Tab-separated table of C-alpha atoms in Angstrom:
chain	number	residue	atom	x	y	z
A	244	MET	CA	0.000	0.000	0.000
A	245	THR	CA	1.204	3.510	-0.820
A	246	GLU	CA	0.477	6.757	0.979
A	247	PRO	CA	-0.785	9.815	-0.951
A	248	ALA	CA	1.648	12.658	-1.498
A	249	VAL	CA	1.900	15.918	-3.456
A	250	LEU	CA	4.660	17.071	-5.800
A	251	ALA	CA	5.586	20.746	-5.569
A	252	ILE	CA	7.445	22.188	-8.551
A	253	ASP	CA	9.352	25.163	-7.157
A	254	GLN	CA	10.676	26.931	-10.238
A	255	GLY	CA	13.000	29.663	-8.993
A	256	THR	CA	15.333	32.273	-10.398
A	257	THR	CA	18.527	30.236	-10.289
A	258	SER	CA	17.301	26.645	-10.023
A	259	SER	CA	14.324	24.342	-10.369
A	260	ARG	CA	13.401	22.132	-7.453
A	261	ALA	CA	10.920	19.329	-7.116
A	262	ILE	CA	9.808	18.367	-3.619
A	263	VAL	CA	7.333	15.672	-2.645
A	264	PHE	CA	5.480	16.226	0.638
A	265	ASP	CA	3.259	13.864	2.545
A	266	LEU	CA	-0.011	15.232	3.903
A	267	VAL	CA	1.499	16.404	7.186
A	268	GLY	CA	4.212	18.416	5.485
A	269	THR	CA	7.151	16.031	5.727
A	270	VAL	CA	9.619	16.191	2.850
A	271	ILE	CA	9.659	12.737	1.247
A	272	SER	CA	11.997	13.455	-1.655
A	273	LEU	CA	13.789	16.429	-3.164
A	274	ALA	CA	15.685	17.080	-6.380
A	275	GLN	CA	17.273	20.343	-7.483
A	276	GLN	CA	19.087	21.531	-10.585
A	277	GLU	CA	20.564	24.948	-11.347
A	278	PHE	CA	20.436	26.538	-14.799
A	279	PRO	CA	22.485	29.301	-16.450
A	280	GLN	CA	21.849	33.004	-15.956
A	281	GLN	CA	22.303	35.209	-19.020
A	282	PHE	CA	23.279	38.892	-18.846
A	283	PRO	CA	23.349	40.216	-22.441
A	284	ARG	CA	23.735	43.871	-21.389
A	285	ASP	CA	23.908	45.976	-18.244
A	286	GLY	CA	20.614	45.521	-16.423
A	287	TRP	CA	19.399	42.732	-18.738
A	288	VAL	CA	18.718	39.272	-17.286
A	289	GLU	CA	17.466	36.331	-19.341
A	290	HIS	CA	16.804	32.605	-19.011
A	291	ASP	CA	16.511	29.993	-21.736
A	292	PRO	CA	12.965	28.590	-21.278
A	293	GLU	CA	14.122	25.243	-22.615
A	294	HIS	CA	16.727	25.039	-19.843
A	295	ILE	CA	14.002	25.776	-17.313
A	296	TRP	CA	11.733	23.119	-18.814
A	297	GLN	CA	14.439	20.463	-18.868
A	298	THR	CA	15.393	21.095	-15.235
A	299	VAL	CA	11.738	20.861	-14.206
A	300	VAL	CA	11.307	17.547	-16.041
A	301	VAL	CA	14.514	16.005	-14.678
A	302	THR	CA	13.929	17.049	-11.058
A	303	SER	CA	10.227	16.185	-11.069
A	304	ARG	CA	10.787	12.708	-12.467
A	305	LYS	CA	13.468	12.021	-9.895
A	306	ALA	CA	11.397	13.292	-6.973
A	307	VAL	CA	8.355	11.280	-8.052
A	308	ALA	CA	10.434	8.113	-8.541
A	309	ASP	CA	12.162	8.531	-5.161
A	310	ALA	CA	8.806	9.080	-3.448
A	311	TRP	CA	7.407	5.938	-5.040
A	312	SER	CA	10.406	3.968	-3.816
A	313	ALA	CA	9.698	5.290	-0.316
A	314	GLY	CA	6.090	4.086	-0.461
A	315	PHE	CA	4.326	7.284	-1.555
A	316	ASP	CA	2.102	7.866	-4.559
A	317	VAL	CA	2.044	11.395	-6.005
A	318	VAL	CA	-1.637	12.208	-6.563
A	319	ALA	CA	-1.390	15.932	-7.314
A	320	ILE	CA	1.035	18.612	-8.469
A	321	GLY	CA	1.363	22.207	-7.324
A	322	ILE	CA	3.459	24.830	-9.120
A	323	ALA	CA	5.222	27.771	-7.473
A	324	ASN	CA	7.202	29.995	-9.794
A	325	GLN	CA	9.360	33.079	-10.163
A	326	ARG	CA	6.636	35.541	-10.904
A	327	GLU	CA	7.146	38.436	-13.331
A	328	THR	CA	9.513	36.518	-15.620
A	329	THR	CA	7.986	36.692	-19.104
A	330	VAL	CA	7.777	34.115	-21.909
A	331	ILE	CA	6.088	34.184	-25.322
A	332	TRP	CA	5.743	30.947	-27.252
A	333	ASP	CA	4.228	29.738	-30.515
A	334	ARG	CA	0.910	27.992	-29.977
A	335	LYS	CA	1.506	25.418	-32.727
A	336	SER	CA	5.091	24.399	-32.003
A	337	GLY	CA	5.186	25.281	-28.297
A	338	ARG	CA	8.605	26.865	-28.869
A	339	PRO	CA	9.518	30.186	-27.218
A	340	ILE	CA	10.150	33.038	-29.661
A	341	TYR	CA	12.897	34.511	-27.441
A	342	ASN	CA	14.539	33.917	-24.089
A	343	ALA	CA	12.503	34.457	-20.930
A	344	ILE	CA	13.006	38.010	-19.667
A	345	VAL	CA	13.599	37.699	-15.924
A	346	TRP	CA	11.896	39.716	-13.188
A	347	GLN	CA	15.229	41.366	-12.350
A	348	ASP	CA	15.588	42.711	-15.903
A	349	ARG	CA	15.597	46.515	-16.263
A	350	ARG	CA	15.336	46.980	-20.043
A	351	GLY	CA	11.833	48.382	-19.674
A	352	ALA	CA	12.938	51.363	-17.564
A	353	ALA	CA	12.612	53.880	-20.409
A	354	SER	CA	9.144	52.589	-21.292
A	355	CYS	CA	8.136	52.940	-17.662
A	356	GLN	CA	9.340	56.520	-17.602
A	357	ALA	CA	7.286	57.185	-20.738
A	358	LEU	CA	4.207	55.839	-18.960
A	359	VAL	CA	4.858	58.123	-16.008
A	360	ASP	CA	5.438	61.123	-18.280
A	361	ALA	CA	2.182	60.375	-20.108
A	362	GLY	CA	0.283	60.446	-16.809
A	363	ASP	CA	-0.612	56.743	-16.812
A	364	ALA	CA	0.891	55.904	-13.403
A	365	PRO	CA	-2.185	56.775	-11.265
A	366	TYR	CA	-4.471	54.570	-13.390
A	367	ILE	CA	-2.009	51.680	-13.292
A	368	ARG	CA	-1.641	52.098	-9.542
A	369	GLU	CA	-5.405	52.153	-9.009
A	370	LYS	CA	-6.188	49.137	-11.167
A	371	THR	CA	-3.191	46.866	-10.560
A	372	GLY	CA	-1.906	47.929	-7.130
A	373	LEU	CA	1.580	48.222	-8.648
A	374	VAL	CA	4.016	51.038	-9.183
A	375	VAL	CA	5.166	51.625	-12.745
A	376	ASP	CA	8.393	49.649	-12.906
A	377	SER	CA	10.151	47.305	-15.306
A	378	PHE	CA	10.139	44.699	-12.524
A	379	PHE	CA	6.687	43.675	-13.745
A	380	SER	CA	5.789	41.779	-16.910
A	381	GLY	CA	4.052	44.537	-18.874
A	382	THR	CA	7.072	46.307	-20.357
A	383	LYS	CA	8.900	42.995	-20.857
A	384	LEU	CA	5.988	41.749	-22.947
A	385	GLN	CA	5.839	45.081	-24.774
A	386	TRP	CA	9.563	44.848	-25.581
A	387	LEU	CA	9.221	41.325	-26.969
A	388	LEU	CA	6.328	42.306	-29.227
A	389	LYS	CA	8.273	45.291	-30.561
A	390	LYS	CA	11.742	43.803	-30.892
A	391	VAL	CA	11.238	40.207	-32.044
A	392	ASP	CA	10.677	40.086	-35.804
A	393	GLY	CA	7.102	39.255	-36.679
A	394	ALA	CA	5.964	38.921	-33.059
A	395	ALA	CA	3.395	41.720	-33.078
A	396	ALA	CA	1.703	40.470	-36.251
A	397	ALA	CA	1.737	36.856	-35.038
A	398	ALA	CA	0.221	37.934	-31.717
A	399	GLN	CA	-2.561	39.786	-33.534
A	400	ARG	CA	-3.314	36.636	-35.538
A	401	GLY	CA	-3.606	34.660	-32.296
A	402	ASP	CA	-0.557	32.527	-33.049
A	403	LEU	CA	1.367	33.423	-29.864
A	404	ALA	CA	0.763	32.786	-26.176
A	405	PHE	CA	2.110	34.898	-23.330
A	406	GLY	CA	2.674	33.665	-19.832
A	407	THR	CA	4.687	33.906	-16.704
A	408	ILE	CA	6.679	30.753	-15.952
A	409	ASP	CA	3.694	28.944	-14.414
A	410	SER	CA	1.711	29.253	-17.660
A	411	PHE	CA	4.622	28.064	-19.769
A	412	LEU	CA	5.210	25.059	-17.521
A	413	LEU	CA	1.519	24.180	-17.411
A	414	TRP	CA	1.354	24.330	-21.216
A	415	ARG	CA	4.302	21.971	-21.481
A	416	LEU	CA	3.174	19.651	-18.672
A	417	THR	CA	-0.239	19.175	-20.288
A	418	GLY	CA	1.098	18.800	-23.819
A	419	GLY	CA	-0.293	22.181	-24.876
A	420	ALA	CA	-3.805	21.386	-23.687
A	421	ILE	CA	-4.264	24.429	-21.499
A	422	HIS	CA	-3.219	28.104	-21.421
A	423	VAL	CA	-3.981	29.211	-17.877
A	424	THR	CA	-2.510	31.191	-14.993
A	425	ASP	CA	-3.748	32.008	-11.501
A	426	ALA	CA	-4.628	35.363	-9.960
A	427	THR	CA	-1.362	35.663	-7.995
A	428	ASN	CA	0.669	35.569	-11.192
A	429	ALA	CA	-1.726	37.599	-13.322
A	430	CYS	CA	-1.594	40.430	-10.805
A	431	ARG	CA	2.161	40.873	-11.442
A	432	THR	CA	1.831	41.816	-15.103
A	433	MET	CA	0.636	45.483	-14.894
A	434	LEU	CA	-2.282	44.321	-17.074
A	435	PHE	CA	-4.611	42.818	-14.442
A	436	ASP	CA	-7.313	44.663	-12.490
A	437	ILE	CA	-6.987	43.199	-8.983
A	438	GLY	CA	-10.387	44.562	-7.944
A	439	ALA	CA	-12.357	43.261	-10.923
A	440	GLN	CA	-10.111	40.156	-11.092
A	441	ASP	CA	-9.830	40.358	-14.868
A	442	TRP	CA	-7.497	41.620	-17.569
A	443	ASP	CA	-7.856	45.372	-18.033
A	444	THR	CA	-8.733	46.253	-21.644
A	445	ALA	CA	-7.356	49.793	-21.446
A	446	LEU	CA	-3.996	48.601	-20.106
A	447	CYS	CA	-3.737	45.902	-22.757
A	448	GLU	CA	-4.283	48.579	-25.393
A	449	ARG	CA	-1.762	50.904	-23.740
A	450	PHE	CA	0.919	48.189	-23.798
A	451	GLY	CA	-0.040	46.951	-27.268
A	452	VAL	CA	-0.956	43.479	-26.008
A	453	PRO	CA	-3.633	41.562	-27.948
A	454	PRO	CA	-6.005	39.965	-25.399
A	455	ALA	CA	-5.938	36.717	-27.404
A	456	MET	CA	-2.381	36.009	-26.248
A	457	LEU	CA	-3.254	36.265	-22.534
A	458	PRO	CA	-3.935	33.163	-20.410
A	459	GLU	CA	-7.211	32.435	-18.687
A	460	VAL	CA	-7.044	33.481	-15.014
A	461	ARG	CA	-8.227	30.945	-12.440
A	462	ASP	CA	-8.199	30.386	-8.690
A	463	SER	CA	-4.942	29.284	-7.061
A	464	ALA	CA	-6.371	25.849	-6.258
A	465	GLY	CA	-8.531	23.625	-8.410
A	466	SER	CA	-8.328	21.542	-11.553
A	467	PHE	CA	-5.695	22.682	-14.067
A	468	ASP	CA	-5.902	19.530	-16.205
A	469	ALA	CA	-3.440	16.619	-15.905
A	470	THR	CA	0.085	16.006	-17.114
A	471	ASP	CA	0.924	14.277	-20.374
A	472	PRO	CA	1.096	10.537	-19.494
A	473	ASP	CA	4.523	10.263	-21.102
A	474	LEU	CA	6.100	12.510	-18.467
A	475	PHE	CA	5.510	10.294	-15.418
A	476	GLY	CA	4.111	7.100	-16.932
A	477	ARG	CA	0.568	8.188	-16.093
A	478	PRO	CA	-1.358	11.475	-15.901
A	479	ILE	CA	-1.092	13.402	-12.616
A	480	PRO	CA	-3.541	16.253	-11.929
A	481	VAL	CA	-2.117	19.756	-11.591
A	482	ALA	CA	-4.269	21.227	-8.817
A	483	GLY	CA	-2.435	24.310	-7.565
A	484	ILE	CA	-0.640	27.291	-9.114
A	485	VAL	CA	0.763	30.239	-7.190
A	486	GLY	CA	3.520	32.828	-7.487
A	487	ASP	CA	6.501	31.977	-5.304
A	488	GLN	CA	6.080	34.776	-2.770
A	489	GLN	CA	2.380	34.127	-2.355
A	490	ALA	CA	3.169	30.433	-2.044
A	491	ALA	CA	5.310	31.322	0.959
A	492	VAL	CA	2.368	33.252	2.466
A	493	VAL	CA	0.354	30.022	2.339
A	494	GLY	CA	3.238	27.806	3.412
A	495	GLN	CA	3.892	30.093	6.382
A	496	GLY	CA	0.264	29.917	7.436
A	497	CYS	CA	-0.273	33.682	7.074
A	498	LEU	CA	-3.982	33.267	6.469
A	499	THR	CA	-5.225	35.956	8.866
A	500	ALA	CA	-5.160	39.681	8.193
A	501	GLY	CA	-2.095	41.253	9.808
A	502	MET	CA	0.149	38.183	9.573
A	503	ALA	CA	3.429	38.801	7.728
A	504	LYS	CA	6.185	36.757	6.114
A	505	SER	CA	9.552	37.560	4.574
A	506	THR	CA	11.325	35.287	2.109
A	507	TYR	CA	15.117	35.525	1.817
A	508	GLY	CA	16.290	34.085	-1.475
A	509	THR	CA	17.688	35.774	-4.574
A	510	GLY	CA	15.603	38.770	-3.542
A	511	CYS	CA	13.669	39.486	-0.371
A	512	PHE	CA	9.912	39.880	-0.294
A	513	VAL	CA	7.769	40.947	2.654
A	514	LEU	CA	4.035	40.268	2.348
A	515	ILE	CA	1.315	41.142	4.851
A	516	ASN	CA	-2.089	39.482	4.588
A	517	THR	CA	-4.762	42.225	4.458
A	518	GLY	CA	-7.849	40.050	4.147
A	519	THR	CA	-10.551	40.027	1.474
A	520	ARG	CA	-10.797	43.779	1.017
A	521	LYS	CA	-8.570	45.327	-1.646
A	522	PRO	CA	-6.012	47.465	0.234
A	523	GLU	CA	-4.989	50.982	-0.628
A	524	PRO	CA	-1.354	50.818	-1.737
A	525	GLN	CA	1.050	52.782	0.443
A	526	GLU	CA	3.945	54.905	-0.774
A	527	GLY	CA	6.597	52.582	-2.213
A	528	ILE	CA	4.568	49.461	-1.300
A	529	LEU	CA	2.491	47.249	-3.594
A	530	ALA	CA	-1.057	45.995	-3.242
A	531	THR	CA	-1.289	42.468	-4.593
A	532	VAL	CA	-3.227	39.198	-4.512
A	533	ALA	CA	-2.192	36.762	-1.781
A	534	TYR	CA	-4.329	33.893	-3.148
A	535	ARG	CA	-7.765	33.255	-4.617
A	536	LEU	CA	-9.925	30.302	-3.580
A	537	SER	CA	-13.477	29.475	-4.706
A	538	GLY	CA	-13.653	32.863	-6.402
A	539	GLU	CA	-12.819	34.790	-3.207
A	540	THR	CA	-9.680	36.911	-3.302
A	541	THR	CA	-7.386	37.440	-0.320
A	542	TYR	CA	-5.110	40.459	-0.724
A	543	ALA	CA	-1.727	41.493	0.615
A	544	LEU	CA	0.629	44.442	0.827
A	545	GLU	CA	4.103	43.682	-0.490
A	546	GLY	CA	7.550	45.162	-0.253
A	547	SER	CA	9.858	43.829	-2.980
A	548	ILE	CA	13.647	43.860	-2.611
A	549	PHE	CA	15.420	42.899	-5.823
A	550	ASN	CA	18.776	41.818	-4.401
A	551	ALA	CA	19.314	39.871	-1.164
A	552	GLY	CA	20.912	36.430	-1.378
A	553	VAL	CA	22.297	37.376	-4.782
A	554	ALA	CA	24.884	39.499	-2.908
A	555	VAL	CA	26.202	36.381	-1.191
A	556	ASN	CA	26.246	34.560	-4.529
A	557	TRP	CA	28.268	37.442	-5.967
A	558	LEU	CA	30.859	37.121	-3.194
A	559	ARG	CA	31.107	33.411	-4.015
A	560	ASP	CA	30.850	33.364	-7.809
A	561	GLY	CA	31.892	36.875	-8.825
A	562	LEU	CA	34.700	37.664	-6.393
A	563	GLY	CA	35.607	34.186	-5.174
A	564	VAL	CA	36.149	35.413	-1.611
A	565	ILE	CA	34.001	32.626	-0.147
A	566	GLY	CA	33.627	29.027	-1.248
A	567	ASP	CA	30.102	28.438	0.026
A	568	ALA	CA	27.214	30.656	1.117
A	569	ALA	CA	27.101	28.879	4.487
A	570	GLU	CA	30.518	30.385	5.348
A	571	THR	CA	28.973	33.819	5.794
A	572	GLU	CA	27.452	32.979	9.188
A	573	ALA	CA	30.783	32.219	10.855
A	574	LEU	CA	32.534	35.081	9.048
A	575	ALA	CA	29.938	37.625	10.187
A	576	ALA	CA	29.963	36.312	13.749
A	577	SER	CA	33.768	36.537	13.914
A	578	LEU	CA	33.615	40.346	13.949
A	579	PRO	CA	32.635	42.584	16.876
A	580	GLY	CA	30.984	45.022	14.454
A	581	ASN	CA	30.831	46.020	10.815
A	582	ALA	CA	33.731	48.526	11.040
A	583	GLY	CA	31.700	50.972	8.970
A	584	VAL	CA	31.517	48.706	5.897
A	585	TYR	CA	28.160	48.818	4.102
A	586	MET	CA	27.098	47.003	0.940
A	587	VAL	CA	24.115	48.275	-1.036
A	588	PRO	CA	23.463	45.361	-3.431
A	589	ALA	CA	21.619	47.302	-6.128
A	590	PHE	CA	22.914	45.072	-8.913
A	591	THR	CA	19.692	45.577	-10.886
A	592	GLY	CA	18.387	48.723	-9.208
A	593	LEU	CA	16.594	49.284	-5.931
A	594	GLY	CA	13.112	47.986	-5.258
A	595	ALA	CA	10.765	49.011	-2.445
A	596	PRO	CA	10.523	51.492	-0.948
A	597	TYR	CA	12.880	53.388	-3.319
A	598	TRP	CA	11.945	52.049	-6.784
A	599	ASP	CA	15.088	53.405	-8.395
A	600	SER	CA	15.832	51.381	-11.525
A	601	GLU	CA	18.967	53.392	-12.315
A	602	ALA	CA	20.723	52.781	-8.983
A	603	ARG	CA	23.685	50.422	-9.003
A	604	GLY	CA	25.417	48.654	-6.154
A	605	GLY	CA	28.172	50.035	-3.995
A	606	ILE	CA	30.371	49.213	-1.005
A	607	SER	CA	31.412	52.013	1.337
A	608	GLY	CA	33.767	52.218	4.296
A	609	LEU	CA	36.566	50.109	2.819
A	610	THR	CA	40.018	50.387	4.425
A	611	ARG	CA	43.211	48.355	4.304
A	612	ASP	CA	41.860	46.458	7.315
A	613	THR	CA	38.758	45.289	5.434
A	614	THR	CA	38.609	41.503	5.054
A	615	LYS	CA	36.309	39.000	3.436
A	616	ALA	CA	34.572	38.720	6.801
A	617	HIS	CA	33.554	42.385	6.555
A	618	LEU	CA	32.219	41.823	3.036
A	619	ALA	CA	30.280	38.742	4.126
A	620	ARG	CA	28.833	40.612	7.096
A	621	ALA	CA	27.917	43.595	4.905
A	622	ALA	CA	26.061	41.327	2.476
A	623	LEU	CA	24.042	39.778	5.322
A	624	GLU	CA	23.438	43.096	7.042
A	625	ALA	CA	22.032	44.509	3.797
A	626	CYS	CA	19.170	41.990	4.060
A	627	GLY	CA	18.380	43.289	7.526
A	628	TYR	CA	18.599	46.953	6.598
A	629	GLN	CA	16.348	46.511	3.586
A	630	THR	CA	13.835	44.604	5.710
A	631	ALA	CA	13.881	47.409	8.266
A	632	ASP	CA	13.266	49.952	5.500
A	633	LEU	CA	10.187	48.014	4.360
A	634	LEU	CA	8.747	47.400	7.815
A	635	GLY	CA	9.274	51.058	8.640
A	636	VAL	CA	6.926	51.960	5.772
A	637	LEU	CA	4.423	49.169	6.414
A	638	GLY	CA	4.324	49.734	10.179
A	639	GLY	CA	2.591	47.800	12.928
A	640	ILE	CA	4.413	44.487	12.483
A	641	SER	CA	5.725	42.911	15.677
A	642	ARG	CA	6.238	39.336	14.409
A	643	LEU	CA	7.669	38.219	11.083
A	644	ARG	CA	7.683	34.641	9.793
A	645	VAL	CA	10.723	33.965	7.616
A	646	ASP	CA	11.681	31.403	5.003
A	647	GLY	CA	13.960	30.880	2.020
A	648	GLY	CA	17.445	29.512	1.576
A	649	MET	CA	19.111	32.147	3.754
A	650	VAL	CA	17.131	31.526	6.943
A	651	ALA	CA	19.277	28.607	8.031
A	652	ASN	CA	21.707	31.392	9.012
A	653	ASP	CA	21.052	32.153	12.702
A	654	TRP	CA	23.316	35.225	12.665
A	655	LEU	CA	21.270	36.767	9.856
A	656	LEU	CA	17.939	36.184	11.597
A	657	LYS	CA	19.155	37.675	14.867
A	658	PHE	CA	20.421	40.729	12.998
A	659	VAL	CA	17.082	41.105	11.176
A	660	ALA	CA	15.269	40.906	14.516
A	661	ASP	CA	17.579	43.518	16.041
A	662	ILE	CA	17.749	46.020	13.203
A	663	ALA	CA	14.049	45.813	12.308
A	664	ASN	CA	12.976	45.600	15.978
A	665	VAL	CA	10.694	42.654	15.308
A	666	SER	CA	10.414	39.059	16.524
A	667	VAL	CA	11.512	36.716	13.737
A	668	GLU	CA	9.960	33.249	13.626
A	669	ARG	CA	11.467	30.400	11.618
A	670	PRO	CA	9.353	27.306	10.854
A	671	ARG	CA	10.541	23.726	11.113
A	672	VAL	CA	10.051	23.282	7.372
A	673	ILE	CA	11.804	26.197	5.669
A	674	GLU	CA	10.774	24.988	2.204
A	675	THR	CA	7.627	27.061	2.606
A	676	THR	CA	7.400	28.186	-1.024
A	677	ALA	CA	7.166	24.591	-2.206
A	678	LEU	CA	5.009	23.688	0.786
A	679	GLY	CA	2.517	26.441	-0.080
A	680	ALA	CA	2.175	25.125	-3.615
A	681	ALA	CA	1.699	21.599	-2.256
A	682	LEU	CA	-0.977	22.730	0.203
A	683	LEU	CA	-2.930	24.551	-2.501
A	684	ALA	CA	-2.741	21.470	-4.716
A	685	GLY	CA	-3.922	19.370	-1.788
A	686	VAL	CA	-6.874	21.691	-1.272
A	687	GLY	CA	-7.577	21.637	-5.011
A	688	MET	CA	-7.678	17.827	-4.926
A	689	GLY	CA	-9.818	17.685	-1.789
A	690	LEU	CA	-7.034	16.144	0.310
A	691	TYR	CA	-7.691	18.786	2.994
A	692	ALA	CA	-11.023	20.135	4.201
A	693	SER	CA	-9.777	23.704	3.811
A	694	LEU	CA	-6.592	25.746	3.548
A	695	GLU	CA	-6.814	26.448	7.272
A	696	ASP	CA	-7.040	22.728	7.953
A	697	ALA	CA	-3.991	22.105	5.775
A	698	VAL	CA	-1.883	24.738	7.554
A	699	GLU	CA	-2.927	23.452	10.973
A	700	GLN	CA	-1.580	20.028	10.050
A	701	VAL	CA	1.773	21.100	8.629
A	702	TRP	CA	3.042	24.395	10.102
A	703	HIS	CA	5.207	24.286	13.248
A	704	SER	CA	7.622	26.831	14.717
A	705	ASP	CA	11.301	25.952	14.984
A	706	ARG	CA	12.797	29.005	16.692
A	707	THR	CA	12.021	32.650	17.436
A	708	PHE	CA	14.669	35.389	17.397
A	709	ASP	CA	13.726	38.360	19.570
A	710	PRO	CA	15.268	41.829	19.259
A	711	SER	CA	17.739	42.948	21.928
A	712	MET	CA	19.796	45.721	20.290
A	713	ALA	CA	19.862	49.077	22.072
A	714	GLU	CA	17.702	51.614	20.251
A	715	ALA	CA	20.540	54.118	19.938
A	716	ASP	CA	22.760	51.510	18.281
A	717	ARG	CA	19.971	50.449	15.950
A	718	MET	CA	19.271	53.978	14.808
A	719	ALA	CA	22.975	54.709	14.303
A	720	LEU	CA	23.388	51.686	12.029
A	721	LEU	CA	20.256	52.547	10.049
A	722	SER	CA	21.440	56.133	9.641
A	723	GLU	CA	24.758	54.981	8.171
A	724	TRP	CA	22.987	52.472	5.940
A	725	ARG	CA	20.641	55.127	4.547
A	726	ALA	CA	23.605	57.406	3.917
A	727	ALA	CA	25.185	54.587	1.893
A	728	VAL	CA	21.937	54.210	-0.085
A	729	ASP	CA	21.856	57.941	-0.772
A	730	ARG	CA	25.411	57.800	-2.110
A	731	ILE	CA	24.720	55.114	-4.699
A	732	ARG	CA	21.496	56.822	-5.766
A	733	SER	CA	23.066	60.260	-6.127
A	734	THR	CA	25.841	58.919	-8.356
A	735	THR	CA	23.568	57.045	-10.734
A	736	GLY	CA	20.287	58.829	-11.076
């Protein structure tokens, strides 16, 4: 006899992971594979969609096979994905017409400025909850239609399909049977009215996007068809789709208004559940969809930081000063303080609350005494400072649930607690992005009575980090950090 289990496809910015969970949230099997990052020009970031697809197939097959060997039968699939990353593919061949343009990509900055100059920003803000920024899919899609030969005409004929990574994967998984996304991904395009929960005709016209190329928008849990039998030897229902940050909201059990989570991965994203009423976006903060179930939308406020863990990766891969990301914890802890060294990791601009696409990274306070330990500490501290900046705008948060690859680092979490003056709670299962996708798929398949029931079964606290830094010290560090931010902004924009 086999036990039922759910496969979560966690398609991220630097790797694809496949994780099989049992119904109480235990990881049964896991497979991961990185894929290349492409940087054609300053501020441009691309992925080959075929690389993404191949890594998803390889990891998913392995995870499913390993789960079967352990006595578990995968009965449903949930997809969590890097959100704003944009793909256009041919409906007949299924082949992408160009590389995927990644959420970090800044090539749409000039188009965004044109929208602002034309007075379109207030309408976009009102309808979508977003600021006008090339972070989102709209200007990426616009660029593809303008720059790829024949794309605009083919799109008008209905020959092309647009999607974020979830839509592309679902198309491939089902053998081209379905062109669908969910509300959490649709709301990241700058084309979706989060109040009406539908594509906005005026915005589609403004961006030159034919509605025929847009996917159908569905709830985050339910039936999304089944996989091609050739992939896993039999069809498996896809029953959950959710953007990665919203997946972490679910996986962290932030189902009540006022609960907040922060994910520390390539970037850092703070989301606060605001309930079923569409929130008014605050200065520098986004209003977005947390999840949609049975036609009812739960909303969130979001602060988006473009560069967090990527700074540690840069120290490892770009400078070669560390051999492994895990080294940063001991290096940071080896110092009594930061010695005035600050890293502002604006490799692809600054996100919330600054939204400065022209800013570029900088390190200040370097002396002959600066070591790799100072650089490692500065990279970790930057995560804390940026979190403090966001929480300072959002206000009223006393407890923050955290997840992502970086949260195994105790030094980082204590610093976040201290500098942001907030209790930081880490769950036992830190794979909360994948877990959220699995839970939604479980709800979609009827394996749980409700999302609340699912979270009650799987979410458990591992450790809480409480703040203890003196207020004067905290404010002094934040003041120096903000001075460092001002310096890199004043020299670039």
